[in-house]
Amino acid sequence: MRFHVLTIFPGMFDSPFAEGVVHRGIDAGLIELHVHDIRDYTHDRHRSTDDYTFGGGPGMLMKPEPLFEGVESIRAKHDTPENAPVILLTPQGERLKQPLVEKFAGEDDLILICGRYEGFDERVRENLATHEISIGDYVLNGGEAAAIVLVEAVARLVPGVVGSDESTRNDSFTTGVLQHPQYTRPADFRGMTVPKVLLSGDHARIEQWRRRASLRRTLQRRPDLLEDAELSREDREFLDSLKEEGHQ
Ligand code: ADE
């Protein structure tokens, strides 16, 4: 899978992917990350990527020409399919959630455009981007940190990037509910002990404890997720009993 990033700060992508899971994926040839400097697609002496807003007002906007040219150059150079997603990172976009991450992971190429300044010329939104994505309801200085988040979330779903399939299959959100609490050794750390059932070796009881702990945690922290989660009759009965007790 190939990620193509357009940014005025290409150096921001060096250290996040210099180590860790995505780096290994790149080394193994499972992922490619191509970072392109938007200024390379400017033609004026100052290599400007921003300009004033028609009609007046404070702040500058990303100019359309270098972004259109940048995307066209990526398409030509890397022979990307005409329908490869072109994603604008912007706080005005659709909130990034795991189902959309999974959809992006099914693509061969993603083109990401990082904004700066007050935003984009509207023609970029209407005629170049296929998606506008926000990573949350807060404002960053630009789209770079958001693009890094998107690349990491998508890259870890590319087969082979994360060690065993199991570890992405059980992720919170992928299963529709939050992950249950987990423990490693020692069983007693400064008097803080691991729930006995987990040391029992009784796999059926352990599974039931885990499922219930997941459901309890989801009800407490993210009850909204339960609306779309796949729940068995037993799950629903357990959740009803928790609600009766008042969320214990
Ligand atoms: N650019 C600035 N803020 C952002 C956000 N929250 N998500 C995506 N891109 C952004």
PDB file of C-alpha atoms and ligand atoms in Angstrom:
ATOM      1  CA  MET A   1       0.000   0.000   0.000  1.00  0.00           C
ATOM      2  CA  ARG A   2       1.287   3.457  -0.877  1.00  0.00           C
ATOM      3  CA  PHE A   3       0.734   6.709   1.026  1.00  0.00           C
ATOM      4  CA  HIS A   4       1.457   9.947  -0.857  1.00  0.00           C
ATOM      5  CA  VAL A   5       1.567  13.058   1.333  1.00  0.00           C
ATOM      6  CA  LEU A   6       1.525  16.669   0.153  1.00  0.00           C
ATOM      7  CA  THR A   7       2.820  19.095   2.809  1.00  0.00           C
ATOM      8  CA  ILE A   8       4.823  22.292   3.174  1.00  0.00           C
ATOM      9  CA  PHE A   9       6.695  20.614   6.078  1.00  0.00           C
ATOM     10  CA  PRO A  10       8.019  17.297   4.709  1.00  0.00           C
ATOM     11  CA  GLY A  11      10.518  17.012   7.592  1.00  0.00           C
ATOM     12  CA  MET A  12       7.622  16.525  10.019  1.00  0.00           C
ATOM     13  CA  PHE A  13       7.171  12.995   8.619  1.00  0.00           C
ATOM     14  CA  ASP A  14      10.743  11.833   9.301  1.00  0.00           C
ATOM     15  CA  SER A  15      10.825  10.940  12.977  1.00  0.00           C
ATOM     16  CA  PRO A  16       7.277   9.555  13.448  1.00  0.00           C
ATOM     17  CA  PHE A  17       8.072   6.812  10.941  1.00  0.00           C
ATOM     18  CA  ALA A  18      11.770   6.362  11.748  1.00  0.00           C
ATOM     19  CA  GLU A  19      10.965   3.613  14.269  1.00  0.00           C
ATOM     20  CA  GLY A  20       8.139   1.336  15.287  1.00  0.00           C
ATOM     21  CA  VAL A  21       5.525  -0.691  13.475  1.00  0.00           C
ATOM     22  CA  VAL A  22       5.082   1.530  10.406  1.00  0.00           C
ATOM     23  CA  HIS A  23       8.859   1.748   9.958  1.00  0.00           C
ATOM     24  CA  ARG A  24       9.076  -2.049   9.989  1.00  0.00           C
ATOM     25  CA  GLY A  25       6.263  -2.216   7.443  1.00  0.00           C
ATOM     26  CA  ILE A  26       8.174   0.171   5.191  1.00  0.00           C
ATOM     27  CA  ASP A  27      11.398  -1.812   5.635  1.00  0.00           C
ATOM     28  CA  ALA A  28       9.577  -5.030   4.787  1.00  0.00           C
ATOM     29  CA  GLY A  29       8.234  -3.454   1.580  1.00  0.00           C
ATOM     30  CA  LEU A  30       4.598  -3.767   2.711  1.00  0.00           C
ATOM     31  CA  ILE A  31       4.026  -0.001   2.778  1.00  0.00           C
ATOM     32  CA  GLU A  32       5.529   2.924   0.898  1.00  0.00           C
ATOM     33  CA  LEU A  33       5.450   6.481   2.248  1.00  0.00           C
ATOM     34  CA  HIS A  34       6.158   9.204  -0.315  1.00  0.00           C
ATOM     35  CA  VAL A  35       6.278  12.725   1.110  1.00  0.00           C
ATOM     36  CA  HIS A  36       6.096  15.576  -1.412  1.00  0.00           C
ATOM     37  CA  ASP A  37       6.868  19.249  -0.742  1.00  0.00           C
ATOM     38  CA  ILE A  38       3.979  21.409  -2.007  1.00  0.00           C
ATOM     39  CA  ARG A  39       6.518  24.166  -2.763  1.00  0.00           C
ATOM     40  CA  ASP A  40       7.987  21.954  -5.512  1.00  0.00           C
ATOM     41  CA  TYR A  41       4.777  22.626  -7.457  1.00  0.00           C
ATOM     42  CA  THR A  42       4.947  26.433  -7.229  1.00  0.00           C
ATOM     43  CA  HIS A  43       6.333  28.598 -10.015  1.00  0.00           C
ATOM     44  CA  ASP A  44       6.890  32.011  -8.434  1.00  0.00           C
ATOM     45  CA  ARG A  45      10.118  33.360  -6.980  1.00  0.00           C
ATOM     46  CA  HIS A  46       8.859  33.072  -3.377  1.00  0.00           C
ATOM     47  CA  ARG A  47       7.475  29.564  -3.880  1.00  0.00           C
ATOM     48  CA  SER A  48       4.246  30.706  -2.247  1.00  0.00           C
ATOM     49  CA  THR A  49       1.582  28.195  -1.309  1.00  0.00           C
ATOM     50  CA  ASP A  50      -0.880  30.677   0.258  1.00  0.00           C
ATOM     51  CA  ASP A  51      -2.677  33.862  -0.765  1.00  0.00           C
ATOM     52  CA  TYR A  52      -5.230  36.424   0.428  1.00  0.00           C
ATOM     53  CA  THR A  53      -8.958  35.685   0.624  1.00  0.00           C
ATOM     54  CA  PHE A  54     -11.163  37.260  -2.055  1.00  0.00           C
ATOM     55  CA  GLY A  55     -13.675  39.547  -0.404  1.00  0.00           C
ATOM     56  CA  GLY A  56     -11.293  40.416   2.404  1.00  0.00           C
ATOM     57  CA  GLY A  57     -10.864  39.023   5.877  1.00  0.00           C
ATOM     58  CA  PRO A  58      -7.943  37.947   8.017  1.00  0.00           C
ATOM     59  CA  GLY A  59      -5.707  34.968   7.297  1.00  0.00           C
ATOM     60  CA  MET A  60      -4.384  33.295   4.191  1.00  0.00           C
ATOM     61  CA  LEU A  61      -5.647  30.314   2.208  1.00  0.00           C
ATOM     62  CA  MET A  62      -3.837  27.420   0.512  1.00  0.00           C
ATOM     63  CA  LYS A  63      -3.643  28.263  -3.185  1.00  0.00           C
ATOM     64  CA  PRO A  64      -5.253  25.773  -5.572  1.00  0.00           C
ATOM     65  CA  GLU A  65      -2.548  25.562  -8.281  1.00  0.00           C
ATOM     66  CA  PRO A  66       0.279  23.801  -6.346  1.00  0.00           C
ATOM     67  CA  LEU A  67      -2.192  21.323  -4.826  1.00  0.00           C
ATOM     68  CA  PHE A  68      -3.790  20.370  -8.163  1.00  0.00           C
ATOM     69  CA  GLU A  69      -0.348  20.135  -9.772  1.00  0.00           C
ATOM     70  CA  GLY A  70       0.995  18.126  -6.842  1.00  0.00           C
ATOM     71  CA  VAL A  71      -1.802  15.556  -7.072  1.00  0.00           C
ATOM     72  CA  GLU A  72      -1.461  15.370 -10.887  1.00  0.00           C
ATOM     73  CA  SER A  73       2.279  14.853 -10.556  1.00  0.00           C
ATOM     74  CA  ILE A  74       1.816  12.071  -7.984  1.00  0.00           C
ATOM     75  CA  ARG A  75      -0.748  10.374 -10.249  1.00  0.00           C
ATOM     76  CA  ALA A  76       1.594  10.505 -13.224  1.00  0.00           C
ATOM     77  CA  LYS A  77       4.811   9.579 -11.405  1.00  0.00           C
ATOM     78  CA  HIS A  78       3.402   6.710  -9.362  1.00  0.00           C
ATOM     79  CA  ASP A  79       0.756   5.620 -11.842  1.00  0.00           C
ATOM     80  CA  THR A  80      -1.954   5.711  -9.182  1.00  0.00           C
ATOM     81  CA  PRO A  81      -5.491   4.738 -10.171  1.00  0.00           C
ATOM     82  CA  GLU A  82      -7.652   7.704 -11.231  1.00  0.00           C
ATOM     83  CA  ASN A  83     -10.080   6.931  -8.381  1.00  0.00           C
ATOM     84  CA  ALA A  84      -7.470   6.726  -5.580  1.00  0.00           C
ATOM     85  CA  PRO A  85      -8.830   8.704  -2.597  1.00  0.00           C
ATOM     86  CA  VAL A  86      -7.542  12.273  -2.254  1.00  0.00           C
ATOM     87  CA  ILE A  87      -7.946  13.146   1.403  1.00  0.00           C
ATOM     88  CA  LEU A  88      -7.883  16.674   2.822  1.00  0.00           C
ATOM     89  CA  LEU A  89      -7.011  16.821   6.498  1.00  0.00           C
ATOM     90  CA  THR A  90      -9.202  19.536   7.992  1.00  0.00           C
ATOM     91  CA  PRO A  91     -11.138  20.133  11.215  1.00  0.00           C
ATOM     92  CA  GLN A  92     -14.231  20.592   8.998  1.00  0.00           C
ATOM     93  CA  GLY A  93     -14.021  16.997   7.754  1.00  0.00           C
ATOM     94  CA  GLU A  94     -15.797  13.785   8.681  1.00  0.00           C
ATOM     95  CA  ARG A  95     -14.512  12.455  12.009  1.00  0.00           C
ATOM     96  CA  LEU A  96     -12.055   9.580  11.486  1.00  0.00           C
ATOM     97  CA  LYS A  97     -13.369   6.340  12.971  1.00  0.00           C
ATOM     98  CA  GLN A  98     -12.283   2.727  12.687  1.00  0.00           C
ATOM     99  CA  PRO A  99     -14.773   1.664   9.943  1.00  0.00           C
ATOM    100  CA  LEU A 100     -13.412   4.429   7.678  1.00  0.00           C
ATOM    101  CA  VAL A 101      -9.833   3.454   8.599  1.00  0.00           C
ATOM    102  CA  GLU A 102     -10.719  -0.103   7.521  1.00  0.00           C
ATOM    103  CA  LYS A 103     -12.126   1.168   4.233  1.00  0.00           C
ATOM    104  CA  PHE A 104      -8.968   3.176   3.521  1.00  0.00           C
ATOM    105  CA  ALA A 105      -6.873   0.082   4.347  1.00  0.00           C
ATOM    106  CA  GLY A 106      -8.511  -1.639   1.369  1.00  0.00           C
ATOM    107  CA  GLU A 107      -7.043   0.905  -1.078  1.00  0.00           C
ATOM    108  CA  ASP A 108      -3.724   0.530  -2.917  1.00  0.00           C
ATOM    109  CA  ASP A 109      -2.963   4.274  -2.855  1.00  0.00           C
ATOM    110  CA  LEU A 110      -4.017   7.159  -0.603  1.00  0.00           C
ATOM    111  CA  ILE A 111      -3.155  10.772  -1.407  1.00  0.00           C
ATOM    112  CA  LEU A 112      -3.161  13.023   1.677  1.00  0.00           C
ATOM    113  CA  ILE A 113      -3.157  16.816   1.555  1.00  0.00           C
ATOM    114  CA  CYS A 114      -2.068  18.685   4.687  1.00  0.00           C
ATOM    115  CA  GLY A 115      -3.478  22.193   5.068  1.00  0.00           C
ATOM    116  CA  ARG A 116      -1.939  25.150   6.843  1.00  0.00           C
ATOM    117  CA  TYR A 117      -3.083  28.747   7.289  1.00  0.00           C
ATOM    118  CA  GLU A 118      -6.830  29.483   7.488  1.00  0.00           C
ATOM    119  CA  GLY A 119      -7.867  26.698   5.147  1.00  0.00           C
ATOM    120  CA  PHE A 120      -8.152  25.698   1.493  1.00  0.00           C
ATOM    121  CA  ASP A 121      -9.473  27.502  -1.562  1.00  0.00           C
ATOM    122  CA  GLU A 122     -12.940  26.003  -1.981  1.00  0.00           C
ATOM    123  CA  ARG A 123     -12.087  24.636  -5.454  1.00  0.00           C
ATOM    124  CA  VAL A 124      -9.667  22.208  -3.786  1.00  0.00           C
ATOM    125  CA  ARG A 125     -12.536  20.900  -1.668  1.00  0.00           C
ATOM    126  CA  GLU A 126     -14.968  20.683  -4.572  1.00  0.00           C
ATOM    127  CA  ASN A 127     -12.814  19.489  -7.452  1.00  0.00           C
ATOM    128  CA  LEU A 128      -9.703  17.785  -6.099  1.00  0.00           C
ATOM    129  CA  ALA A 129     -10.494  16.127  -2.775  1.00  0.00           C
ATOM    130  CA  THR A 130     -12.632  13.020  -2.575  1.00  0.00           C
ATOM    131  CA  HIS A 131     -12.698  13.024   1.254  1.00  0.00           C
ATOM    132  CA  GLU A 132     -12.305  15.614   4.017  1.00  0.00           C
ATOM    133  CA  ILE A 133     -11.191  14.088   7.283  1.00  0.00           C
ATOM    134  CA  SER A 134     -10.860  15.454  10.822  1.00  0.00           C
ATOM    135  CA  ILE A 135      -9.148  13.495  13.597  1.00  0.00           C
ATOM    136  CA  GLY A 136     -11.182  15.202  16.325  1.00  0.00           C
ATOM    137  CA  ASP A 137     -12.963  18.312  17.451  1.00  0.00           C
ATOM    138  CA  TYR A 138      -9.934  20.478  18.138  1.00  0.00           C
ATOM    139  CA  VAL A 139      -7.810  22.696  15.939  1.00  0.00           C
ATOM    140  CA  LEU A 140      -4.222  21.765  15.064  1.00  0.00           C
ATOM    141  CA  ASN A 141      -1.730  24.130  13.445  1.00  0.00           C
ATOM    142  CA  GLY A 142      -1.990  22.119  10.249  1.00  0.00           C
ATOM    143  CA  GLY A 143      -2.951  18.756   8.825  1.00  0.00           C
ATOM    144  CA  GLU A 144       0.457  17.082   9.280  1.00  0.00           C
ATOM    145  CA  ALA A 145      -0.166  15.605  12.741  1.00  0.00           C
ATOM    146  CA  ALA A 146      -3.585  14.422  11.510  1.00  0.00           C
ATOM    147  CA  ALA A 147      -2.015  12.784   8.425  1.00  0.00           C
ATOM    148  CA  ILE A 148       0.490  10.992  10.668  1.00  0.00           C
ATOM    149  CA  VAL A 149      -2.404   9.647  12.750  1.00  0.00           C
ATOM    150  CA  LEU A 150      -4.259   8.484   9.637  1.00  0.00           C
ATOM    151  CA  VAL A 151      -1.173   6.780   8.141  1.00  0.00           C
ATOM    152  CA  GLU A 152      -0.481   4.936  11.393  1.00  0.00           C
ATOM    153  CA  ALA A 153      -4.104   3.813  11.870  1.00  0.00           C
ATOM    154  CA  VAL A 154      -4.378   2.557   8.267  1.00  0.00           C
ATOM    155  CA  ALA A 155      -0.864   1.079   7.942  1.00  0.00           C
ATOM    156  CA  ARG A 156      -1.306  -1.216  10.941  1.00  0.00           C
ATOM    157  CA  LEU A 157      -4.225  -2.898   9.128  1.00  0.00           C
ATOM    158  CA  VAL A 158      -2.145  -3.743   6.061  1.00  0.00           C
ATOM    159  CA  PRO A 159      -1.638  -7.524   6.281  1.00  0.00           C
ATOM    160  CA  GLY A 160       1.738  -8.414   7.779  1.00  0.00           C
ATOM    161  CA  VAL A 161       2.493  -4.976   9.252  1.00  0.00           C
ATOM    162  CA  VAL A 162       1.357  -5.860  12.765  1.00  0.00           C
ATOM    163  CA  GLY A 163       2.928  -9.128  13.965  1.00  0.00           C
ATOM    164  CA  SER A 164      -0.064 -11.452  14.236  1.00  0.00           C
ATOM    165  CA  ASP A 165      -3.538 -10.884  12.777  1.00  0.00           C
ATOM    166  CA  GLU A 166      -4.931 -11.513  16.218  1.00  0.00           C
ATOM    167  CA  SER A 167      -3.625  -8.272  17.638  1.00  0.00           C
ATOM    168  CA  THR A 168      -5.571  -6.052  15.243  1.00  0.00           C
ATOM    169  CA  ARG A 169      -8.667  -8.239  15.223  1.00  0.00           C
ATOM    170  CA  ASN A 170      -9.197  -7.723  18.957  1.00  0.00           C
ATOM    171  CA  ASP A 171      -8.576  -3.970  18.965  1.00  0.00           C
ATOM    172  CA  SER A 172     -11.058  -1.737  20.708  1.00  0.00           C
ATOM    173  CA  PHE A 173     -13.475  -0.335  18.089  1.00  0.00           C
ATOM    174  CA  THR A 174     -12.764  -3.179  15.616  1.00  0.00           C
ATOM    175  CA  THR A 175     -14.878  -5.453  17.795  1.00  0.00           C
ATOM    176  CA  GLY A 176     -17.432  -2.713  18.439  1.00  0.00           C
ATOM    177  CA  VAL A 177     -16.746  -2.613  22.181  1.00  0.00           C
ATOM    178  CA  LEU A 178     -13.758  -1.476  24.248  1.00  0.00           C
ATOM    179  CA  GLN A 179     -10.951  -3.887  25.118  1.00  0.00           C
ATOM    180  CA  HIS A 180     -11.259  -5.623  28.512  1.00  0.00           C
ATOM    181  CA  PRO A 181      -8.640  -4.916  31.232  1.00  0.00           C
ATOM    182  CA  GLN A 182      -5.418  -6.916  30.775  1.00  0.00           C
ATOM    183  CA  TYR A 183      -2.608  -7.875  33.152  1.00  0.00           C
ATOM    184  CA  THR A 184       0.879  -9.306  32.914  1.00  0.00           C
ATOM    185  CA  ARG A 185       3.308 -10.531  35.576  1.00  0.00           C
ATOM    186  CA  PRO A 186       3.747 -10.140  38.516  1.00  0.00           C
ATOM    187  CA  ALA A 187       0.378 -11.430  39.775  1.00  0.00           C
ATOM    188  CA  ASP A 188       0.875  -9.342  42.923  1.00  0.00           C
ATOM    189  CA  PHE A 189       2.505  -5.952  42.385  1.00  0.00           C
ATOM    190  CA  ARG A 190       2.802  -3.939  45.608  1.00  0.00           C
ATOM    191  CA  GLY A 191      -0.375  -5.529  46.894  1.00  0.00           C
ATOM    192  CA  MET A 192      -2.282  -4.774  43.678  1.00  0.00           C
ATOM    193  CA  THR A 193      -3.434  -8.189  42.579  1.00  0.00           C
ATOM    194  CA  VAL A 194      -4.623  -9.638  39.271  1.00  0.00           C
ATOM    195  CA  PRO A 195      -8.262 -10.888  39.255  1.00  0.00           C
ATOM    196  CA  LYS A 196      -8.128 -14.520  40.401  1.00  0.00           C
ATOM    197  CA  VAL A 197     -10.200 -15.843  37.504  1.00  0.00           C
ATOM    198  CA  LEU A 198      -7.390 -14.944  35.080  1.00  0.00           C
ATOM    199  CA  LEU A 199      -5.012 -17.256  36.963  1.00  0.00           C
ATOM    200  CA  SER A 200      -7.542 -20.109  37.114  1.00  0.00           C
ATOM    201  CA  GLY A 201      -6.753 -21.739  33.762  1.00  0.00           C
ATOM    202  CA  ASP A 202     -10.525 -22.131  33.219  1.00  0.00           C
ATOM    203  CA  HIS A 203     -10.833 -20.771  29.680  1.00  0.00           C
ATOM    204  CA  ALA A 204     -14.605 -20.619  29.563  1.00  0.00           C
ATOM    205  CA  ARG A 205     -14.769 -18.588  32.782  1.00  0.00           C
ATOM    206  CA  ILE A 206     -11.921 -16.344  31.584  1.00  0.00           C
ATOM    207  CA  GLU A 207     -13.750 -15.653  28.307  1.00  0.00           C
ATOM    208  CA  GLN A 208     -16.946 -14.816  30.164  1.00  0.00           C
ATOM    209  CA  TRP A 209     -15.061 -12.509  32.558  1.00  0.00           C
ATOM    210  CA  ARG A 210     -13.374 -10.740  29.629  1.00  0.00           C
ATOM    211  CA  ARG A 211     -16.584 -10.268  27.689  1.00  0.00           C
ATOM    212  CA  ARG A 212     -18.360  -8.884  30.729  1.00  0.00           C
ATOM    213  CA  ALA A 213     -15.431  -6.589  31.594  1.00  0.00           C
ATOM    214  CA  SER A 214     -15.483  -5.265  27.998  1.00  0.00           C
ATOM    215  CA  LEU A 215     -19.204  -4.624  28.165  1.00  0.00           C
ATOM    216  CA  ARG A 216     -18.966  -2.957  31.586  1.00  0.00           C
ATOM    217  CA  ARG A 217     -16.127  -0.690  30.444  1.00  0.00           C
ATOM    218  CA  THR A 218     -17.954   0.224  27.233  1.00  0.00           C
ATOM    219  CA  LEU A 219     -21.152   1.037  29.141  1.00  0.00           C
ATOM    220  CA  GLN A 220     -19.198   3.234  31.556  1.00  0.00           C
ATOM    221  CA  ARG A 221     -16.965   5.033  29.075  1.00  0.00           C
ATOM    222  CA  ARG A 222     -18.550   4.871  25.617  1.00  0.00           C
ATOM    223  CA  PRO A 223     -22.220   3.890  25.871  1.00  0.00           C
ATOM    224  CA  ASP A 224     -22.688   5.311  22.339  1.00  0.00           C
ATOM    225  CA  LEU A 225     -20.678   2.362  20.933  1.00  0.00           C
ATOM    226  CA  LEU A 226     -23.222  -0.143  22.243  1.00  0.00           C
ATOM    227  CA  GLU A 227     -25.818   1.106  19.754  1.00  0.00           C
ATOM    228  CA  ASP A 228     -23.861  -0.379  16.819  1.00  0.00           C
ATOM    229  CA  ALA A 229     -22.035  -3.252  18.566  1.00  0.00           C
ATOM    230  CA  GLU A 230     -22.882  -6.868  17.806  1.00  0.00           C
ATOM    231  CA  LEU A 231     -24.420  -8.139  21.026  1.00  0.00           C
ATOM    232  CA  SER A 232     -25.696 -11.599  21.952  1.00  0.00           C
ATOM    233  CA  ARG A 233     -28.771 -12.152  24.067  1.00  0.00           C
ATOM    234  CA  GLU A 234     -26.471 -12.927  27.008  1.00  0.00           C
ATOM    235  CA  ASP A 235     -24.579  -9.655  26.431  1.00  0.00           C
ATOM    236  CA  ARG A 236     -27.847  -7.706  26.501  1.00  0.00           C
ATOM    237  CA  GLU A 237     -29.002  -9.429  29.661  1.00  0.00           C
ATOM    238  CA  PHE A 238     -25.696  -8.640  31.349  1.00  0.00           C
ATOM    239  CA  LEU A 239     -25.890  -4.974  30.271  1.00  0.00           C
ATOM    240  CA  ASP A 240     -29.479  -4.765  31.529  1.00  0.00           C
ATOM    241  CA  SER A 241     -28.374  -6.133  34.892  1.00  0.00           C
ATOM    242  CA  LEU A 242     -25.606  -3.517  35.077  1.00  0.00           C
ATOM    243  CA  LYS A 243     -28.041  -0.740  34.243  1.00  0.00           C
ATOM    244  CA  GLU A 244     -30.390  -1.954  36.978  1.00  0.00           C
ATOM    245  CA  GLU A 245     -27.520  -1.865  39.459  1.00  0.00           C
ATOM    246  CA  GLY A 246     -26.630   1.620  38.224  1.00  0.00           C
ATOM    247  CA  HIS A 247     -23.409   0.846  36.269  1.00  0.00           C
ATOM    248  CA  GLN A 248     -21.348  -1.075  38.838  1.00  0.00           C
TER     249      GLN A 248
HETATM  250  N1  ADE B   1      -6.077  20.408  10.658  1.00  0.00           N
HETATM  251  C1  ADE B   1      -6.248  21.217  11.727  1.00  0.00           C
HETATM  252  N2  ADE B   1      -6.959  20.630  12.688  1.00  0.00           N
HETATM  253  C2  ADE B   1      -7.265  19.376  12.238  1.00  0.00           C
HETATM  254  C3  ADE B   1      -8.005  18.293  12.771  1.00  0.00           C
HETATM  255  N3  ADE B   1      -8.579  18.337  13.977  1.00  0.00           N
HETATM  256  N4  ADE B   1      -8.124  17.188  12.019  1.00  0.00           N
HETATM  257  C4  ADE B   1      -7.575  17.135  10.788  1.00  0.00           C
HETATM  258  N5  ADE B   1      -6.873  18.129  10.239  1.00  0.00           N
HETATM  259  C5  ADE B   1      -6.717  19.242  10.951  1.00  0.00           C
END
